[in-house]
mmCIF file with all atom_site columns, C-alpha atoms in Angstrom:
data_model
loop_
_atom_site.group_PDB
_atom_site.id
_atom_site.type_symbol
_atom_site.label_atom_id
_atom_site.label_alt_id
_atom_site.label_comp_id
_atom_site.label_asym_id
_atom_site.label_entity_id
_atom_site.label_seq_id
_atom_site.pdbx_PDB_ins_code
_atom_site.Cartn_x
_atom_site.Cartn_y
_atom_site.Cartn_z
_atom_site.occupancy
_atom_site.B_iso_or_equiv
_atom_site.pdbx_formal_charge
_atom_site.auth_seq_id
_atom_site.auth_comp_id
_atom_site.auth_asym_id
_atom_site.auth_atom_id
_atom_site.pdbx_PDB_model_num
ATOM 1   C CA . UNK A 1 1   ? 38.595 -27.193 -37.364 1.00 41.00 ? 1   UNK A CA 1
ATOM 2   C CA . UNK A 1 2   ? 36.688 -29.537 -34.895 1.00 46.00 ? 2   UNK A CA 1
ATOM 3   C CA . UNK A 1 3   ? 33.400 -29.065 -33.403 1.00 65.00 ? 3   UNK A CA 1
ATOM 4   C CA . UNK A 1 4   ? 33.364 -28.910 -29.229 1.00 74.00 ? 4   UNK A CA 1
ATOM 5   C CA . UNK A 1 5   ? 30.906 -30.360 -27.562 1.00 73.00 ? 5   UNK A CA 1
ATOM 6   C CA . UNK A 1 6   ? 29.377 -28.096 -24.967 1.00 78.00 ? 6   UNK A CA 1
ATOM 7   C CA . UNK A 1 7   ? 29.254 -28.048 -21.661 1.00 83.00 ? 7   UNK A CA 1
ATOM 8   C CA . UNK A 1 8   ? 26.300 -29.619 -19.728 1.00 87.00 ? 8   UNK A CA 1
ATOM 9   C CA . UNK A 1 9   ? 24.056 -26.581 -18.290 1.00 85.00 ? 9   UNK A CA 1
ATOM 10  C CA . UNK A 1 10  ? 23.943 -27.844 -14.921 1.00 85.00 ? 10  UNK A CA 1
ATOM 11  C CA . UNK A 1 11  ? 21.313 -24.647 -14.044 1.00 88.00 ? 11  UNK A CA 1
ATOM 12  C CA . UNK A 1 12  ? 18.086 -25.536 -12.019 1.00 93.00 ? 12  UNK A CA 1
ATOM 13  C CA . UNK A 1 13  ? 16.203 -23.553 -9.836  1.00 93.00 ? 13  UNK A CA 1
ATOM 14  C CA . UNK A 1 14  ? 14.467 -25.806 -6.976  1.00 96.00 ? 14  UNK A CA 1
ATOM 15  C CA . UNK A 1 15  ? 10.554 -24.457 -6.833  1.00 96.00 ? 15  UNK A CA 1
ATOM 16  C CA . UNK A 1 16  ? 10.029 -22.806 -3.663  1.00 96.00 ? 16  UNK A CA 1
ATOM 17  C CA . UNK A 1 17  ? 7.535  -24.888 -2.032  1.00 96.00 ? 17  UNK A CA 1
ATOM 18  C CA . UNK A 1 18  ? 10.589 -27.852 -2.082  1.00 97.00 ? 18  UNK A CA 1
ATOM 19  C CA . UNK A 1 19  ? 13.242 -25.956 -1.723  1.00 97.00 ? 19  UNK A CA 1
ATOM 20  C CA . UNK A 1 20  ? 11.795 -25.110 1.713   1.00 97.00 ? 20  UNK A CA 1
ATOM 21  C CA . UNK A 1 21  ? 11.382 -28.544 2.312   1.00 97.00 ? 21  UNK A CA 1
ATOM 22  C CA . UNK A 1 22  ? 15.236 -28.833 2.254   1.00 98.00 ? 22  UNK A CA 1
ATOM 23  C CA . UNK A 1 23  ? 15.158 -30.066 -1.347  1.00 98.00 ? 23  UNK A CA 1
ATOM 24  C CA . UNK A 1 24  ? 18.171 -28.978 -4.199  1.00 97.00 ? 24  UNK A CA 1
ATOM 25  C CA . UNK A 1 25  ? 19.867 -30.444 -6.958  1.00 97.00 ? 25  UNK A CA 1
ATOM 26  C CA . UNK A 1 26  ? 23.509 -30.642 -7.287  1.00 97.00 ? 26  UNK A CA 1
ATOM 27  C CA . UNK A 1 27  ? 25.960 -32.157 -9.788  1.00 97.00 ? 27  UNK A CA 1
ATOM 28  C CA . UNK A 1 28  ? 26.630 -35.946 -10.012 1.00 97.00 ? 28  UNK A CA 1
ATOM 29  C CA . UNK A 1 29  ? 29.926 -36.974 -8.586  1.00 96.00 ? 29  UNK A CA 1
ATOM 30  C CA . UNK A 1 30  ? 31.764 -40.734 -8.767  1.00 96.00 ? 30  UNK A CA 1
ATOM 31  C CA . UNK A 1 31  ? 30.706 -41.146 -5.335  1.00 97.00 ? 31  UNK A CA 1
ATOM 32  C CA . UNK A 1 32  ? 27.026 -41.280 -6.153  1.00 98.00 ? 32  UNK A CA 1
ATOM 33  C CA . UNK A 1 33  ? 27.362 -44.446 -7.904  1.00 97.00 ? 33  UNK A CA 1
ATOM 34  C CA . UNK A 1 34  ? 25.884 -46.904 -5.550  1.00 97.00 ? 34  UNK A CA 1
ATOM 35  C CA . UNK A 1 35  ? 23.058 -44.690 -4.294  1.00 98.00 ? 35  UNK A CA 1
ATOM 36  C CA . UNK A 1 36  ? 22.396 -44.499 -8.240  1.00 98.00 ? 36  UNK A CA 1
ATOM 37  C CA . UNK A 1 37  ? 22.556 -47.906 -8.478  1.00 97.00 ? 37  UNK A CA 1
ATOM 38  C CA . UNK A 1 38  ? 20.086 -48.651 -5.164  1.00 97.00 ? 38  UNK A CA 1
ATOM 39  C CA . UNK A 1 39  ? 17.737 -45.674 -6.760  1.00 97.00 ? 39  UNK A CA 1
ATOM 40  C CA . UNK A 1 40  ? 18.079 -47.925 -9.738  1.00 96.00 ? 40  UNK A CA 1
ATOM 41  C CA . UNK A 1 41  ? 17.207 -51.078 -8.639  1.00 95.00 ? 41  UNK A CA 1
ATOM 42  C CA . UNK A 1 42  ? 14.381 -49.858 -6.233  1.00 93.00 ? 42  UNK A CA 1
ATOM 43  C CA . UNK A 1 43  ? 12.565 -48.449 -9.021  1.00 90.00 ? 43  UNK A CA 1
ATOM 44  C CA . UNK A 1 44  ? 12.767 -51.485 -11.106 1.00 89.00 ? 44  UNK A CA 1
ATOM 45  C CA . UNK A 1 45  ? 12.484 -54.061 -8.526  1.00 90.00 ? 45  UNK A CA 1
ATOM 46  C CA . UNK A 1 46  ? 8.190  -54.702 -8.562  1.00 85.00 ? 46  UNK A CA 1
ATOM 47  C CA . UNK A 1 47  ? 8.742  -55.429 -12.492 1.00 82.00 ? 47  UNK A CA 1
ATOM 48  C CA . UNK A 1 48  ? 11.136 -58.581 -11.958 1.00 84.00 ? 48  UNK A CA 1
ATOM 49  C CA . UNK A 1 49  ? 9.362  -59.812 -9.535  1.00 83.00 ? 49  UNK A CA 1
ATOM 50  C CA . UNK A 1 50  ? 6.898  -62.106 -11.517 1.00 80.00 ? 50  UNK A CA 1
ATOM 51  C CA . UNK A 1 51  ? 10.064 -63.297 -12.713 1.00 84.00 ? 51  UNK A CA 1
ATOM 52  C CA . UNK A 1 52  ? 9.607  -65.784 -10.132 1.00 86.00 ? 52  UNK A CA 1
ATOM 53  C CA . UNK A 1 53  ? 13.593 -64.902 -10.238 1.00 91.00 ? 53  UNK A CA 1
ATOM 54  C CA . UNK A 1 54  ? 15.786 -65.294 -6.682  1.00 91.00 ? 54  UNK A CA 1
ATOM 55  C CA . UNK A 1 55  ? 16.244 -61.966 -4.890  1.00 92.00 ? 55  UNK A CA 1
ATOM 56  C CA . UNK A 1 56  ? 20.080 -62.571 -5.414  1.00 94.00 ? 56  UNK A CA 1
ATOM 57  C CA . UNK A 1 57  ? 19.566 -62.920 -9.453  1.00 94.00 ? 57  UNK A CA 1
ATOM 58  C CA . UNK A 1 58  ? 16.972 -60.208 -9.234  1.00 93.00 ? 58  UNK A CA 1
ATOM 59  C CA . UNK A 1 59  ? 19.869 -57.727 -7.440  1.00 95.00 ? 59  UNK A CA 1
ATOM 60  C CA . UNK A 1 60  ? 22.849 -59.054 -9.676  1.00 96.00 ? 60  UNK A CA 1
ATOM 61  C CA . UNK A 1 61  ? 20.347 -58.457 -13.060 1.00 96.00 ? 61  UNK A CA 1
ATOM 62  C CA . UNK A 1 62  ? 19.181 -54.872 -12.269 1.00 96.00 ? 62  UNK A CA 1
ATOM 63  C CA . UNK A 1 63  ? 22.728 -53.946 -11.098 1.00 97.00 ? 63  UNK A CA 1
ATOM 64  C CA . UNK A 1 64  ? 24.099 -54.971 -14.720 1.00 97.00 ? 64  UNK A CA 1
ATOM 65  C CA . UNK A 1 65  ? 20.800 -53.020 -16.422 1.00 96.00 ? 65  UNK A CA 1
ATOM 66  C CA . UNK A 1 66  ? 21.913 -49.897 -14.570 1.00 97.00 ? 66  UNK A CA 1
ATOM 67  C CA . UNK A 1 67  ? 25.403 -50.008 -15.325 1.00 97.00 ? 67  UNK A CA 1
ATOM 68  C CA . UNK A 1 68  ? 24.683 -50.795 -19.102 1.00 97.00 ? 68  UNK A CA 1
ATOM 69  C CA . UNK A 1 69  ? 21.953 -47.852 -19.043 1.00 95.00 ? 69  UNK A CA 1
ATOM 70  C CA . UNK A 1 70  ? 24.517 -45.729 -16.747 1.00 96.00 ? 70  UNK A CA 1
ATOM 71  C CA . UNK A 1 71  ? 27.536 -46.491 -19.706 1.00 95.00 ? 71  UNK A CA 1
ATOM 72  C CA . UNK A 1 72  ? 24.757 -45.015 -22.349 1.00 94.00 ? 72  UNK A CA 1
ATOM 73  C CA . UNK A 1 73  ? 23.510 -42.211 -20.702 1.00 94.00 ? 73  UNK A CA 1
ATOM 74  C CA . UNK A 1 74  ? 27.499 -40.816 -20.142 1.00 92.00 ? 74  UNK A CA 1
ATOM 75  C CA . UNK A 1 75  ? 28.539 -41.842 -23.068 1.00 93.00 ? 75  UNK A CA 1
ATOM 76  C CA . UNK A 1 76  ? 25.411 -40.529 -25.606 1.00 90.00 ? 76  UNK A CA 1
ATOM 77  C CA . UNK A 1 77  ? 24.130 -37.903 -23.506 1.00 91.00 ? 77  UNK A CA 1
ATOM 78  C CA . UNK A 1 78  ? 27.086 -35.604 -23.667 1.00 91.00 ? 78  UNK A CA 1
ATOM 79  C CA . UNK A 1 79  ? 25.389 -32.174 -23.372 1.00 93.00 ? 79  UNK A CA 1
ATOM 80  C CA . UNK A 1 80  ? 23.240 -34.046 -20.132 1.00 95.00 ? 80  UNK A CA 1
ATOM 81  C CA . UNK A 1 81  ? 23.320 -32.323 -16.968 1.00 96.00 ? 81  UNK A CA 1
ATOM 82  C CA . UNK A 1 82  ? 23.290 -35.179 -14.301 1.00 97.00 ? 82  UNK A CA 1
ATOM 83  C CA . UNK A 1 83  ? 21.840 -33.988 -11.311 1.00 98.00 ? 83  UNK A CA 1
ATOM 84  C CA . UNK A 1 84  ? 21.611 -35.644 -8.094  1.00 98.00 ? 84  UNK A CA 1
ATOM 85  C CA . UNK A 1 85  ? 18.730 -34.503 -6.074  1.00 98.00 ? 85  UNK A CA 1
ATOM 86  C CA . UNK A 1 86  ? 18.845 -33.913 -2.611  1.00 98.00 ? 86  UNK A CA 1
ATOM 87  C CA . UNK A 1 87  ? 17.167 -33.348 0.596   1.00 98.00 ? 87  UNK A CA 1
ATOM 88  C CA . UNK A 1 88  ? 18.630 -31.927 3.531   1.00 98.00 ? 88  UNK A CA 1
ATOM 89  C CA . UNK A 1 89  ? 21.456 -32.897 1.662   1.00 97.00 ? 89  UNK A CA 1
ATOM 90  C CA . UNK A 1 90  ? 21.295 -36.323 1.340   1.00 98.00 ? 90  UNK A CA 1
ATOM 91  C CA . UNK A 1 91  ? 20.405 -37.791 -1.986  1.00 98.00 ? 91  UNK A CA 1
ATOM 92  C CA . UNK A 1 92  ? 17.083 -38.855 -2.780  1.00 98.00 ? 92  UNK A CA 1
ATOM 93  C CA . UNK A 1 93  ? 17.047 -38.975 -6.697  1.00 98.00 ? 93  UNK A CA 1
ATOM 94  C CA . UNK A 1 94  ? 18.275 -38.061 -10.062 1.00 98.00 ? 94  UNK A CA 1
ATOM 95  C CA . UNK A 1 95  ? 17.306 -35.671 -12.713 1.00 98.00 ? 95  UNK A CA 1
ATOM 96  C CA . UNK A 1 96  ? 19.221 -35.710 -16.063 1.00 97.00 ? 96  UNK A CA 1
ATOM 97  C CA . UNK A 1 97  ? 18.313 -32.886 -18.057 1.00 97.00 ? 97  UNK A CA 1
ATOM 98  C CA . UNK A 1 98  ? 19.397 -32.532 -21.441 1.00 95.00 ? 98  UNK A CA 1
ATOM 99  C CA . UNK A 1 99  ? 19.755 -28.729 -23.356 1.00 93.00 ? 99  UNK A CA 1
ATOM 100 C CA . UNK A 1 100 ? 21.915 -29.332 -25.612 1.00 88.00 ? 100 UNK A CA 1
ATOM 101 C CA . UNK A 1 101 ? 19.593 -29.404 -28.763 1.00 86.00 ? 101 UNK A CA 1
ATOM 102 C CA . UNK A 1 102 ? 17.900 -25.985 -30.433 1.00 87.00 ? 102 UNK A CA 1
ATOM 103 C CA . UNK A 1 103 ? 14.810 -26.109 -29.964 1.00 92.00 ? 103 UNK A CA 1
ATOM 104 C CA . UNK A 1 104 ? 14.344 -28.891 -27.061 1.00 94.00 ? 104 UNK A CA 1
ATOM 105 C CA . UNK A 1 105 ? 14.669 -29.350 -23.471 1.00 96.00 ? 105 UNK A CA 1
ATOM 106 C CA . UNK A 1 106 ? 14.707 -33.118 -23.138 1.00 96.00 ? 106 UNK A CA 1
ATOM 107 C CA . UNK A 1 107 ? 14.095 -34.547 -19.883 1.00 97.00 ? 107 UNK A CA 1
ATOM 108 C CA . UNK A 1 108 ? 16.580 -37.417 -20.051 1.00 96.00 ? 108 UNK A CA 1
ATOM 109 C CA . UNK A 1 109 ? 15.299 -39.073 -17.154 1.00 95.00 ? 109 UNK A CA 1
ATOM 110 C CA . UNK A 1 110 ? 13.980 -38.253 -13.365 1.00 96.00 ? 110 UNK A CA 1
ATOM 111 C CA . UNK A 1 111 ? 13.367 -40.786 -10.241 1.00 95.00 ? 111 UNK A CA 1
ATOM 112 C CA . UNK A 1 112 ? 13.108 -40.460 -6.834  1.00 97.00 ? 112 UNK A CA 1
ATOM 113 C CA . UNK A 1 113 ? 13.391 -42.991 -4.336  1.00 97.00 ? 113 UNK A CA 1
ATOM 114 C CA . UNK A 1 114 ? 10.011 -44.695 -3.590  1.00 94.00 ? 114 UNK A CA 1
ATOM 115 C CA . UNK A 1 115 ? 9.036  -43.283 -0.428  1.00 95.00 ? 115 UNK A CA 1
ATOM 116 C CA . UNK A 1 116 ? 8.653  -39.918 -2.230  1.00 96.00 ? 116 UNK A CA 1
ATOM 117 C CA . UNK A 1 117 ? 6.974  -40.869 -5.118  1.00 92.00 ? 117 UNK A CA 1
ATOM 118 C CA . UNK A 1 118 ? 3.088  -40.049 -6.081  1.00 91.00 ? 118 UNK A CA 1
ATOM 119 C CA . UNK A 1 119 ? 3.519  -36.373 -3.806  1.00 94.00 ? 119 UNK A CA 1
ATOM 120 C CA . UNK A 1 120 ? 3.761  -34.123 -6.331  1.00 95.00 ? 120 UNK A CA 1
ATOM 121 C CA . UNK A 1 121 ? 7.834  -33.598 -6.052  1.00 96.00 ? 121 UNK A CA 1
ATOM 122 C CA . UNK A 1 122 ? 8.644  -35.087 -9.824  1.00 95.00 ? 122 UNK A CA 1
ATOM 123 C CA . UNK A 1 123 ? 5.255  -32.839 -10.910 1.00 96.00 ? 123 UNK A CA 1
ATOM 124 C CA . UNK A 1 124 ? 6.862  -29.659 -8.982  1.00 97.00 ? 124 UNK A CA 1
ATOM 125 C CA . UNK A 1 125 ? 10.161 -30.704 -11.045 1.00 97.00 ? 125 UNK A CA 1
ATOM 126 C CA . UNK A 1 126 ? 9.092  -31.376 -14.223 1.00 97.00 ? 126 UNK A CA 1
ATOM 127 C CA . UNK A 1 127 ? 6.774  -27.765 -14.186 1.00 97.00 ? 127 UNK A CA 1
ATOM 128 C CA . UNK A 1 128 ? 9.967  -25.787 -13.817 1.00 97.00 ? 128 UNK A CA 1
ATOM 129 C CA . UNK A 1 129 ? 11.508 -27.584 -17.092 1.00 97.00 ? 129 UNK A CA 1
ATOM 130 C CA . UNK A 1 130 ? 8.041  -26.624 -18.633 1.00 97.00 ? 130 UNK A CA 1
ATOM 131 C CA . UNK A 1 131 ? 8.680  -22.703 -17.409 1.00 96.00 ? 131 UNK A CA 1
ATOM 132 C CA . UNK A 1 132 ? 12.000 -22.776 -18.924 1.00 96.00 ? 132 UNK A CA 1
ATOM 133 C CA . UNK A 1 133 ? 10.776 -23.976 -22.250 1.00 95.00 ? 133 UNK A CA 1
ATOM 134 C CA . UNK A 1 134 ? 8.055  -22.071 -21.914 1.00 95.00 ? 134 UNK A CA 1
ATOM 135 C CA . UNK A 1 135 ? 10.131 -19.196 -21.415 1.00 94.00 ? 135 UNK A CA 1
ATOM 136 C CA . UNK A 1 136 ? 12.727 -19.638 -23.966 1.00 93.00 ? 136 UNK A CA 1
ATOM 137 C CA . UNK A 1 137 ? 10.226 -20.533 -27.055 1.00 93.00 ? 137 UNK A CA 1
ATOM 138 C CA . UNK A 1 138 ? 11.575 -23.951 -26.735 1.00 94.00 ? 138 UNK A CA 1
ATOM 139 C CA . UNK A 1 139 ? 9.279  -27.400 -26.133 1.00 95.00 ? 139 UNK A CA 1
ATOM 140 C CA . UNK A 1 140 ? 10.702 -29.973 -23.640 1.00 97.00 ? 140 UNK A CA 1
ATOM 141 C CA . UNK A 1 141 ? 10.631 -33.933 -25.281 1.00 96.00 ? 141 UNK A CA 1
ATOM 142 C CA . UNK A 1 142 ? 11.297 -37.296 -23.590 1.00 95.00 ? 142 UNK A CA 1
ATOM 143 C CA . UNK A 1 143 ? 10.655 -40.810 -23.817 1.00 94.00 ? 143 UNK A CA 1
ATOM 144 C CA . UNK A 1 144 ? 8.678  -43.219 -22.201 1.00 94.00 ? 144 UNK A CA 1
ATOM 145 C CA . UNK A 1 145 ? 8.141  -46.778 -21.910 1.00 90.00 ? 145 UNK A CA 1
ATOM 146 C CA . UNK A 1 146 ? 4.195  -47.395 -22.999 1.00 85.00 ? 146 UNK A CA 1
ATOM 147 C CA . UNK A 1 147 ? 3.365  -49.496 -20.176 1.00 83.00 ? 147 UNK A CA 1
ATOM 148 C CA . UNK A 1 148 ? 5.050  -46.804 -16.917 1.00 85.00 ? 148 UNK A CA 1
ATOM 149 C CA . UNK A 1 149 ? 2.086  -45.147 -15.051 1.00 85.00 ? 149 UNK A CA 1
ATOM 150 C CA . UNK A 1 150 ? 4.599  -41.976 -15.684 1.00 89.00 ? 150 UNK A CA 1
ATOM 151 C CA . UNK A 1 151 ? 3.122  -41.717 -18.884 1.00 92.00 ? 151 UNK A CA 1
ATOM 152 C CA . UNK A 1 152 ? -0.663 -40.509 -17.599 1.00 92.00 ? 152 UNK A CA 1
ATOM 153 C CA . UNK A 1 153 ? 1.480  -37.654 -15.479 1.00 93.00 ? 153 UNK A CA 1
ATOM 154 C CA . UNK A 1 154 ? 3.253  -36.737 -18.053 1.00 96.00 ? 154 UNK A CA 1
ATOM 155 C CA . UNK A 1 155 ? -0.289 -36.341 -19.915 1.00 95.00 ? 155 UNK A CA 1
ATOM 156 C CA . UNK A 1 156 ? -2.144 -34.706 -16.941 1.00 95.00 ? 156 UNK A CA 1
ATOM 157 C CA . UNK A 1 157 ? 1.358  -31.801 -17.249 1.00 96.00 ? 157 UNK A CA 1
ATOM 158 C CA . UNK A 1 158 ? 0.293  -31.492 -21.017 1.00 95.00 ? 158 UNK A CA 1
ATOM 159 C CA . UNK A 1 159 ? 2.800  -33.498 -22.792 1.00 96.00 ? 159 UNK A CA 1
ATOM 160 C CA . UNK A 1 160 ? 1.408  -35.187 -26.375 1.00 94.00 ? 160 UNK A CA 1
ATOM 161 C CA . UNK A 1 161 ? 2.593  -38.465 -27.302 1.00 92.00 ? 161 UNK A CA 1
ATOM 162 C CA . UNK A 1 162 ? 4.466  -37.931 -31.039 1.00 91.00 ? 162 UNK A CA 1
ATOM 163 C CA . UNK A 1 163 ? 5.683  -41.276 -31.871 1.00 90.00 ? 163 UNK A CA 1
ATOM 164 C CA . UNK A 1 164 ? 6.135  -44.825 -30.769 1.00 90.00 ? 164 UNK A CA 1
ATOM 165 C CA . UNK A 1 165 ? 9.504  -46.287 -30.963 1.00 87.00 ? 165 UNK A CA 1
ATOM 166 C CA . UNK A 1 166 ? 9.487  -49.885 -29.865 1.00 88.00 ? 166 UNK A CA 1
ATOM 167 C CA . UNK A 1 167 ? 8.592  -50.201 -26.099 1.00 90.00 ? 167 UNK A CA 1
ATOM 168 C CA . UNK A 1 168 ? 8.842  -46.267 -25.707 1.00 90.00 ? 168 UNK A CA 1
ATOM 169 C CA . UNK A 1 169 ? 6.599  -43.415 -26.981 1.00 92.00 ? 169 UNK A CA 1
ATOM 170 C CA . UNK A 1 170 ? 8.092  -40.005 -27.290 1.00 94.00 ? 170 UNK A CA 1
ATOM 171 C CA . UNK A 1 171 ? 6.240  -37.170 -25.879 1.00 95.00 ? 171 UNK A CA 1
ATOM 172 C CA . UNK A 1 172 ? 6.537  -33.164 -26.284 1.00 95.00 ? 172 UNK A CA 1
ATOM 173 C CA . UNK A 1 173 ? 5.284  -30.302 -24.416 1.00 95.00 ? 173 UNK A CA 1
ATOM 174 C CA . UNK A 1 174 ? 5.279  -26.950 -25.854 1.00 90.00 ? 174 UNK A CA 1
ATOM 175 C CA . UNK A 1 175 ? 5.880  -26.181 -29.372 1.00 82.00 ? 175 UNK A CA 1
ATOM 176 C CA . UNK A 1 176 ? 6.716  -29.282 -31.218 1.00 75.00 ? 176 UNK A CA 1
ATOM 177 C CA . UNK A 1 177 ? 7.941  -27.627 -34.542 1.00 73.00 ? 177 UNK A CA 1
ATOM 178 C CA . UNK A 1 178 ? 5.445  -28.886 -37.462 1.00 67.00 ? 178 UNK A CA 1
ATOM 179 C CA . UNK A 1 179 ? 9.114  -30.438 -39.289 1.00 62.00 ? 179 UNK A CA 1
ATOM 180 C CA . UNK A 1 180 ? 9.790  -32.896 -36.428 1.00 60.00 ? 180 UNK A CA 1
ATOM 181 C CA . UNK A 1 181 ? 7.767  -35.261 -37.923 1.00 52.00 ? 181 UNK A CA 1
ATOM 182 C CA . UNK A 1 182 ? 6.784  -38.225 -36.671 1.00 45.00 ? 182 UNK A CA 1
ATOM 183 C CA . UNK A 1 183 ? 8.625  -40.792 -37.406 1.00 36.00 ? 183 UNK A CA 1
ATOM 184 C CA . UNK A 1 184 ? 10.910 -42.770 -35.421 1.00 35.00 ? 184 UNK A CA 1
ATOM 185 C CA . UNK A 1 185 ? 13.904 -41.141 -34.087 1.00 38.00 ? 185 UNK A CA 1
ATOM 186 C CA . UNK A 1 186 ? 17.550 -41.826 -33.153 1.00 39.00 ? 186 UNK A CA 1
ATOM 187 C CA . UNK A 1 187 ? 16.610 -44.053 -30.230 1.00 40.00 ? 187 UNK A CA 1
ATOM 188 C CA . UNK A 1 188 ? 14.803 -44.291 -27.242 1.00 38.00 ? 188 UNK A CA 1
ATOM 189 C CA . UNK A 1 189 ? 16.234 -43.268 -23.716 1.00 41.00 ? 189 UNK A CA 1
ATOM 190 C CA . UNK A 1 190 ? 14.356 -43.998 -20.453 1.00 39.00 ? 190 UNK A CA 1
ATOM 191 C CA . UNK A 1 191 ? 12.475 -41.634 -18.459 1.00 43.00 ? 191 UNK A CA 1
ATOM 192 C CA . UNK A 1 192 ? 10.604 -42.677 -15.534 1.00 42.00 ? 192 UNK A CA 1
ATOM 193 C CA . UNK A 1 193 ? 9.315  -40.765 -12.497 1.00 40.00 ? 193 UNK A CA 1
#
């Protein structure tokens, strides 16, 4: 008999104060590729440029990075709900939750696009992962890279660094069950606000 995978549960509830703003989440379709791409690259853009790198081999490098980290995510993350989020319709981020595990809500990865960063949207977000787990006796995880300035926000929400796994620490909210450990784990995915 084989195992199924199941499916992604694409379930999230927009907190009030943004959904009145106009903001929602909806699945991820084919045709959000190259604003996933340009999210992509605008978020990662300031850290090439001390590079000293040409704008052209800046674009061309961050556009391979995403679709190597796009090819993982799809491929690994097969219980992932990939969310685009929206306002007013129009896309203005992603949010790739992840529920496929017992006891964790991982938070695969979140950005916005950088005119809506620092106002409290990916904080508004992130709380209503932290109600679910909250909720459901569950603890929400992700990863990190050491150096993001995500990492204090995640801190100021509650989260507690576990373990450091090369570049990226892994951080929990909730509670972490005591036989978790704290070793290094399967890998280290991206998460950046």
């Amino acid at each position: 008999m084989s195992e199924t995978t199941p499916a992604p549960d694409l379930s999230f509830e927009m907190p009030p104060e943004l959904a009145t703003q106009g903001f929602a989440v909806r699945p991820r379709t084919p045709q959000d590729t190259d604003f996933l791409r340009e999210l992509y690259i605008s978020f990662r853009w300031a850290e090439l440029e001390a590079a000293g790198w040409p704008e052209a081999t800046r674009r061309s490098f961050l556009a391979d990075q995403f679709r190597l980290q796009d090819n993982h995510y799809t491929t690994h993350y097969t219980t992932t709900a990939f969310l685009i989020i929206t306002q007013n319709g129009a896309p203005v981020g992603r949010l790739y939750i992840d529920r496929g595990g017992v006891h964790e809500i991982r938070l695969v990865d979140i950005i916005l696009v950088p005119m809506l960063t620092g106002r409290g949207i990916g904080s508004a977000i992130i709380r209503v992962l932290l109600d679910e787990a909250a909720r459901t006796g569950r603890y929400v995880g992700l990863h990190v890279e050491s150096y993001n300035p995500a990492r204090r926000l995640y801190q100021r929400l509650g989260f507690v660094d576990r373990r450091l796994e090369g570049p990226y620490f892994y951080m929990s909210w909730g509670d972490f069950p005591a036989d978790a450990g704290t070793v290094a784990g399967d890998g280290a995915q991206l998460n950046t606000i």
